Amino acid sequence: MAYAAVSQVVSVAAPLQTDSSFRRSTIKATNVTFTDKSRISMLHVNIKASRSRSQHIVCMSVQPVSKDKVLVSPLSLEDAKEPPLNIYKPKEPYTAKIVSVEKLVGPKAPGETCHIVIDHGGNVPYWEGQSYGVIPPGENPKKPGSPHNVRLYSIASTRYGDSFDGKTASLCVRRAVYYDPETGKEDPSKKGVCSNFLCDSKPGDKVQITGPSGKIMLLPEDNPNATHIMIATGTGVAPYRGYLRRMFMESVPTFKFNGLAWLFLGVANSDSLLYDEEFMNYLHEYPDNFRYDRALSREHKNKKGGKMYVQDKIEEYSDEIFKLLEEGAHIYFCGLKGMMPGIQDTLKRVAEERGESWEQKLSKLKKNKQWHVEVY
């Protein structure tokens, strides 16, 4: 279906009673353009009540209620035949600017996770599934006189960014903290240098970035009817947010997704869910093309009565997953390294119960480029 060349331009504004950095970043004077007919009512701003305060916060970005999609630019970003790789290297990084830092999780989440928007001015283009490197300011204590090492973060936006103009990129960053094994209290002398720098940064702060890097998690777009099974723990959901925005939110003339996207997300509890409102919106609008299953280890129970982890959800739907893989589905894993042993053991046990060899099946998936893993 052809999209209208002229569409409504709607400026979003709402009163907020929240911290100033969130207010500036979320309700910025940004025009959002939809391929709409004539209805302003199509705009839906997800509002969720803060569990810790009697206030409301606007969640992430404006979402279309109808299936009309957001116009993006410049469409020249679709022209490249190969993904951009390592445009900027550690010795010569690009100086970008922080646009906003937003806390994503509720008060009962174990730890803090932030959504960070970076303005690269269109000078560091990337594709969905790639990563940026970040060099925090200061001297590397292990190498006096040298900068800190590069820390890689999966990009949590499409190539058009959260402002849909190709000039920003978003990162999903969990603040790294360390605890004294004897007291169990946070040790302020030990911090994740890069994550704390990013989570503490303010709009306008400069940030040194490298990249983009990575090919393994690129979204294959040769078959618009393909099935994509996405498995994540915590901030590993970042690349999938980019995939799903491209599939369901943006109007890209050369990419029309008609397949199935199935997201499995494992986190500790409801307060730890990342981009949940956004994903639930897709589930409501595209029930035939999107499935969303969550494993909350501190709230859900597996079939044995224990904590439910993401591998338990995979086992629950294993027959369907194996069938889809046989039919050519792509399967992706992103998150902490510790997620993979449990998942691999589960898949192997399920395969054996089906009378199949997991080793042979895995070899076939890798050979057919259906198996995509990025863990850290």
Coordinates of C-alpha atoms in Angstrom, one line a residue:
M1 CA 0.0 0.0 0.0
A2 CA 1.3 3.4 -0.9
Y3 CA 1.7 5.9 1.9
A4 CA 0.5 9.5 1.6
A5 CA 3.2 12.0 0.7
V6 CA 1.7 14.7 2.9
S7 CA 0.8 13.9 6.5
Q8 CA -0.1 15.6 9.7
V9 CA 2.7 17.0 11.8
V10 CA 1.9 16.8 15.5
S11 CA 3.8 18.5 18.2
V12 CA 3.6 16.6 21.5
A13 CA 3.4 18.4 24.8
A14 CA 2.2 17.3 28.2
P15 CA 2.5 18.6 31.8
L16 CA 4.8 16.5 33.8
Q17 CA 5.7 16.4 37.5
T18 CA 9.0 14.6 37.3
D19 CA 12.7 15.4 37.3
S20 CA 13.9 18.0 34.8
S21 CA 16.2 15.8 32.8
F22 CA 13.3 13.4 32.1
R23 CA 11.0 16.2 31.2
R24 CA 13.4 17.8 28.8
S25 CA 14.3 14.6 27.1
T26 CA 10.8 13.0 26.8
I27 CA 8.7 16.0 25.9
K28 CA 11.1 17.9 23.7
A29 CA 9.8 20.3 21.0
T30 CA 10.0 17.5 18.5
N31 CA 7.6 17.1 15.6
V32 CA 6.5 13.5 15.0
T33 CA 5.0 12.9 11.6
F34 CA 2.6 10.0 10.9
T35 CA 1.1 8.6 7.7
D36 CA -2.3 9.5 9.0
K37 CA -5.5 10.3 7.2
S38 CA -7.0 13.0 9.4
R39 CA -7.2 12.0 13.0
I40 CA -5.3 13.5 15.8
S41 CA -6.9 10.8 18.0
M42 CA -4.5 8.3 16.6
L43 CA -1.8 9.7 19.0
H44 CA -1.4 7.7 22.1
V45 CA 1.1 8.7 24.8
N46 CA 1.7 5.8 27.1
I47 CA 1.3 7.0 30.7
K48 CA 2.3 4.9 33.7
A49 CA 2.0 5.9 37.3
S50 CA 5.2 6.0 39.2
R51 CA 5.1 3.4 41.9
S52 CA 7.4 5.5 44.1
R53 CA 5.7 8.8 43.8
S54 CA 2.2 10.2 43.1
Q55 CA 3.2 11.4 39.6
H56 CA 3.0 10.4 36.0
I57 CA 5.8 9.9 33.6
V58 CA 5.5 9.8 29.8
C59 CA 7.0 6.5 28.7
M60 CA 9.8 6.6 26.1
S61 CA 8.1 8.0 23.0
V62 CA 4.9 8.7 21.3
Q63 CA 3.1 5.6 20.0
P64 CA 0.6 5.5 17.2
V65 CA -2.7 3.9 18.3
S66 CA -3.6 2.9 14.8
K67 CA -1.5 1.0 12.3
D68 CA -0.5 4.2 10.6
K69 CA 3.3 4.5 10.9
V70 CA 5.8 7.2 11.6
L71 CA 7.5 8.8 8.6
V72 CA 11.3 8.6 8.8
S73 CA 14.1 10.4 7.1
P74 CA 16.5 10.6 5.4
L75 CA 15.5 7.5 3.3
S76 CA 19.0 7.5 1.8
L77 CA 19.9 5.5 4.9
E78 CA 18.3 2.6 3.1
D79 CA 20.6 2.9 0.1
A80 CA 23.7 1.2 1.4
K81 CA 24.1 -2.4 0.4
E82 CA 26.5 -3.2 3.3
P83 CA 26.3 -2.2 6.9
P84 CA 28.6 0.6 8.1
L85 CA 31.5 -0.7 10.1
N86 CA 34.0 1.0 12.4
I87 CA 33.7 4.5 10.9
Y88 CA 35.3 5.8 14.1
K89 CA 38.0 3.8 15.9
P90 CA 39.2 4.0 19.5
K91 CA 42.2 6.2 18.6
E92 CA 40.0 8.7 16.8
P93 CA 36.5 8.5 18.3
Y94 CA 33.6 10.7 17.4
T95 CA 32.5 13.4 19.9
A96 CA 28.7 13.1 20.3
K97 CA 26.3 14.8 22.7
I98 CA 23.9 13.4 25.3
V99 CA 20.3 14.3 24.5
S100 CA 18.6 12.6 27.4
V101 CA 19.0 10.1 30.2
E102 CA 15.8 8.4 31.4
K103 CA 15.4 5.8 34.1
L104 CA 13.5 2.8 32.7
V105 CA 12.8 0.7 35.8
G106 CA 10.7 0.9 38.9
P107 CA 11.7 1.2 42.5
K108 CA 11.6 -2.6 43.2
A109 CA 14.0 -3.5 40.3
P110 CA 17.4 -4.8 41.4
G111 CA 19.6 -2.1 40.0
E112 CA 19.1 0.9 37.8
T113 CA 18.7 0.8 34.0
C114 CA 18.7 3.9 31.8
H115 CA 17.6 4.7 28.3
I116 CA 20.2 7.1 26.9
V117 CA 19.8 9.1 23.7
I118 CA 22.9 10.3 21.9
D119 CA 23.1 12.9 19.2
H120 CA 25.6 11.9 16.5
G121 CA 24.5 14.4 14.0
G122 CA 24.0 11.8 11.3
N123 CA 27.8 11.3 11.2
V124 CA 27.9 7.8 12.8
P125 CA 25.2 5.8 10.9
Y126 CA 24.4 2.3 11.9
W127 CA 22.0 -0.6 11.2
E128 CA 19.6 -2.3 13.6
G129 CA 21.5 -4.9 15.7
Q130 CA 24.8 -3.1 15.7
S131 CA 26.7 -1.7 18.7
Y132 CA 28.5 1.6 19.6
G133 CA 31.6 1.7 21.6
V134 CA 31.8 4.3 24.4
I135 CA 35.0 5.7 25.9
P136 CA 34.4 7.2 29.3
P137 CA 36.4 10.3 30.2
G138 CA 39.4 10.1 32.5
E139 CA 42.5 8.0 32.8
N140 CA 42.7 4.3 32.7
P141 CA 44.0 3.3 36.2
K142 CA 45.6 0.2 34.7
K143 CA 47.4 2.1 32.0
P144 CA 48.4 5.5 33.4
G145 CA 48.4 8.2 30.7
S146 CA 46.0 6.3 28.5
P147 CA 42.2 6.6 28.1
H148 CA 39.8 4.0 29.4
N149 CA 39.0 1.0 27.3
V150 CA 36.1 1.0 24.9
R151 CA 32.8 -0.4 26.3
L152 CA 30.4 -1.8 23.7
Y153 CA 26.7 -1.3 24.0
S154 CA 24.0 -2.7 21.7
I155 CA 22.0 0.1 20.0
A156 CA 18.4 0.2 21.1
S157 CA 17.0 2.2 18.3
T158 CA 16.6 1.9 14.5
R159 CA 18.9 3.7 12.2
Y160 CA 16.6 6.7 12.3
G161 CA 16.9 7.1 16.1
D162 CA 14.2 8.0 18.6
S163 CA 13.6 11.3 16.8
F164 CA 13.2 9.5 13.4
D165 CA 15.6 11.9 11.6
G166 CA 18.7 9.7 11.5
K167 CA 20.7 11.9 13.9
T168 CA 20.4 10.0 17.2
A169 CA 21.1 6.6 18.6
S170 CA 19.8 5.1 21.9
L171 CA 21.6 2.9 24.4
C172 CA 20.0 0.7 27.1
V173 CA 22.5 0.8 30.1
R174 CA 22.4 -0.9 33.4
R175 CA 24.4 0.9 36.1
A176 CA 27.1 -1.5 37.3
V177 CA 27.7 -1.4 41.1
Y178 CA 29.7 -3.7 43.3
Y179 CA 28.9 -5.0 46.8
D180 CA 31.1 -5.9 49.7
P181 CA 30.9 -9.6 50.1
E182 CA 31.2 -9.3 53.9
T183 CA 28.7 -6.5 54.6
G184 CA 26.5 -6.9 51.5
K185 CA 26.5 -3.2 51.1
E186 CA 27.4 -1.2 48.0
D187 CA 31.1 -0.5 47.7
P188 CA 31.4 3.1 46.4
S189 CA 35.1 2.6 45.7
K190 CA 34.2 0.1 42.9
K191 CA 32.0 1.2 40.1
G192 CA 31.4 0.3 36.5
V193 CA 33.2 3.3 35.0
C194 CA 31.4 3.6 31.7
S195 CA 27.9 2.6 32.8
N196 CA 28.0 5.1 35.7
F197 CA 29.4 7.8 33.4
L198 CA 26.5 7.3 31.0
C199 CA 23.7 7.0 33.7
D200 CA 25.0 10.1 35.5
S201 CA 25.4 12.2 32.3
K202 CA 23.2 15.2 31.6
P203 CA 21.8 16.6 28.4
G204 CA 24.5 18.5 26.5
D205 CA 27.4 16.4 28.0
K206 CA 29.9 15.2 25.4
V207 CA 30.5 11.5 24.9
Q208 CA 33.2 9.8 22.9
I209 CA 31.8 7.0 20.7
T210 CA 33.3 4.4 18.3
G211 CA 31.9 2.1 15.7
P212 CA 29.4 1.0 14.7
S213 CA 30.4 -2.6 15.0
G214 CA 28.9 -6.0 14.6
K215 CA 27.2 -8.1 12.0
I216 CA 26.0 -11.2 13.8
M217 CA 22.8 -9.5 15.1
L218 CA 21.9 -7.7 11.9
L219 CA 18.2 -8.1 11.1
P220 CA 17.9 -10.2 7.9
E221 CA 15.4 -8.4 5.6
D222 CA 15.6 -10.5 2.5
N223 CA 12.3 -12.3 3.4
P224 CA 9.6 -10.0 4.7
N225 CA 7.5 -13.1 5.7
A226 CA 10.2 -14.6 7.9
T227 CA 9.9 -15.5 11.6
H228 CA 12.2 -13.9 14.1
I229 CA 12.5 -15.5 17.6
M230 CA 14.2 -13.1 20.0
I231 CA 15.4 -14.1 23.4
A232 CA 16.8 -11.6 25.9
T233 CA 17.7 -11.1 29.5
G234 CA 17.8 -7.6 30.9
T235 CA 19.4 -5.0 28.7
G236 CA 19.9 -7.7 26.0
V237 CA 16.5 -6.5 24.8
A238 CA 18.2 -3.5 23.2
P239 CA 18.7 -4.7 19.6
Y240 CA 15.2 -6.2 19.6
R241 CA 13.7 -2.8 20.4
G242 CA 15.3 -1.6 17.2
Y243 CA 14.0 -4.5 15.2
L244 CA 10.4 -4.0 16.5
R245 CA 10.3 -0.3 15.9
R246 CA 11.5 -0.9 12.3
M247 CA 8.9 -3.7 11.9
F248 CA 5.9 -2.0 13.5
M249 CA 6.4 1.7 14.1
E250 CA 8.2 3.2 11.1
S251 CA 7.1 3.7 7.6
V252 CA 10.0 2.5 5.5
P253 CA 9.0 2.2 1.8
T254 CA 11.6 -0.6 1.1
F255 CA 10.8 -2.7 4.2
K256 CA 7.3 -4.1 4.8
F257 CA 7.3 -6.7 7.5
N258 CA 4.6 -9.4 7.2
G259 CA 6.2 -12.2 9.2
L260 CA 6.2 -13.1 12.9
A261 CA 8.3 -11.5 15.6
W262 CA 8.3 -13.4 18.9
L263 CA 10.0 -11.9 21.9
F264 CA 11.0 -13.7 25.0
L265 CA 12.2 -11.5 27.8
G266 CA 13.7 -12.6 31.1
V267 CA 14.0 -10.1 34.0
A268 CA 13.7 -10.2 37.8
N269 CA 10.2 -8.7 38.3
S270 CA 7.6 -6.4 36.9
D271 CA 9.6 -3.3 37.9
S272 CA 12.5 -4.6 35.8
L273 CA 10.6 -4.8 32.5
L274 CA 12.2 -2.7 29.8
Y275 CA 10.2 -0.9 27.0
D276 CA 7.2 -3.0 28.2
E277 CA 4.6 -0.4 27.2
E278 CA 6.0 -0.2 23.7
F279 CA 6.0 -3.9 23.2
M280 CA 2.4 -4.2 24.6
N281 CA 1.3 -1.6 22.1
Y282 CA 2.7 -3.8 19.2
L283 CA 0.9 -6.8 20.7
H284 CA -2.3 -4.9 20.7
E285 CA -1.9 -3.5 17.2
Y286 CA -0.3 -6.5 15.4
P287 CA -1.5 -9.7 17.2
D288 CA -0.9 -11.7 14.0
N289 CA 2.7 -10.6 13.6
F290 CA 3.9 -10.2 17.2
R291 CA 4.1 -12.4 20.3
Y292 CA 5.5 -11.4 23.6
D293 CA 6.4 -13.7 26.5
R294 CA 7.9 -12.6 29.8
A295 CA 9.7 -14.6 32.4
L296 CA 9.8 -12.8 35.8
S297 CA 12.0 -14.9 38.0
R298 CA 10.9 -13.4 41.3
E299 CA 7.2 -13.5 40.4
H300 CA 6.5 -16.4 38.1
K301 CA 6.9 -20.1 38.8
N302 CA 8.0 -22.8 36.3
K303 CA 6.3 -26.1 36.0
K304 CA 8.3 -27.5 38.9
G305 CA 7.4 -24.7 41.2
G306 CA 10.8 -23.0 41.1
K307 CA 11.7 -19.6 39.7
M308 CA 10.8 -19.0 36.1
Y309 CA 13.7 -18.1 33.9
V310 CA 13.7 -17.4 30.2
Q311 CA 14.7 -21.0 29.3
D312 CA 11.6 -22.2 31.1
K313 CA 9.5 -20.1 28.8
I314 CA 11.4 -21.5 25.9
E315 CA 10.7 -25.0 27.1
E316 CA 7.0 -24.2 27.5
Y317 CA 6.8 -23.4 23.8
S318 CA 9.5 -25.8 22.6
D319 CA 7.4 -27.8 20.1
E320 CA 6.3 -24.6 18.3
I321 CA 9.8 -23.1 18.4
F322 CA 11.4 -26.3 17.0
K323 CA 8.8 -26.4 14.2
L324 CA 9.4 -22.8 13.3
L325 CA 13.2 -23.3 13.2
E326 CA 12.7 -26.3 10.9
E327 CA 10.7 -23.9 8.7
G328 CA 13.6 -21.4 8.5
A329 CA 13.0 -19.1 11.5
H330 CA 15.9 -17.0 12.8
I331 CA 16.6 -17.2 16.5
Y332 CA 18.5 -14.5 18.4
F333 CA 20.1 -14.5 21.9
C334 CA 21.3 -11.3 23.6
G335 CA 22.2 -10.6 27.2
L336 CA 24.6 -11.8 29.9
K337 CA 26.9 -14.7 29.1
G338 CA 25.3 -16.6 32.0
M339 CA 22.0 -16.9 30.1
M340 CA 23.4 -19.3 27.4
P341 CA 24.3 -22.5 29.4
G342 CA 20.8 -22.8 30.8
I343 CA 19.2 -22.2 27.4
Q344 CA 21.5 -24.6 25.7
D345 CA 20.9 -27.3 28.3
T346 CA 17.1 -26.8 27.9
L347 CA 17.2 -27.0 24.1
K348 CA 19.4 -30.1 24.2
R349 CA 17.1 -31.8 26.7
V350 CA 14.0 -30.9 24.6
A351 CA 15.7 -32.2 21.4
E352 CA 16.6 -35.5 23.1
E353 CA 13.0 -35.9 24.4
R354 CA 12.0 -35.5 20.7
G355 CA 14.4 -38.1 19.6
E356 CA 16.7 -35.6 17.9
S357 CA 20.3 -34.7 18.1
W358 CA 20.7 -31.1 19.4
E359 CA 24.3 -31.0 18.1
Q360 CA 23.2 -31.8 14.6
K361 CA 20.3 -29.3 14.8
L362 CA 22.5 -26.6 16.1
S363 CA 25.1 -27.2 13.4
K364 CA 22.3 -26.9 10.8
L365 CA 21.0 -23.7 12.3
K366 CA 24.5 -22.1 12.2
K367 CA 25.2 -23.3 8.7
N368 CA 21.9 -21.8 7.5
K369 CA 22.7 -18.5 9.4
Q370 CA 19.6 -18.9 11.5
W371 CA 21.5 -18.8 14.8
H372 CA 22.5 -15.3 16.2
V373 CA 24.2 -14.9 19.5
E374 CA 25.6 -11.7 21.2
V375 CA 26.4 -12.1 24.9
Y376 CA 28.6 -10.0 27.2

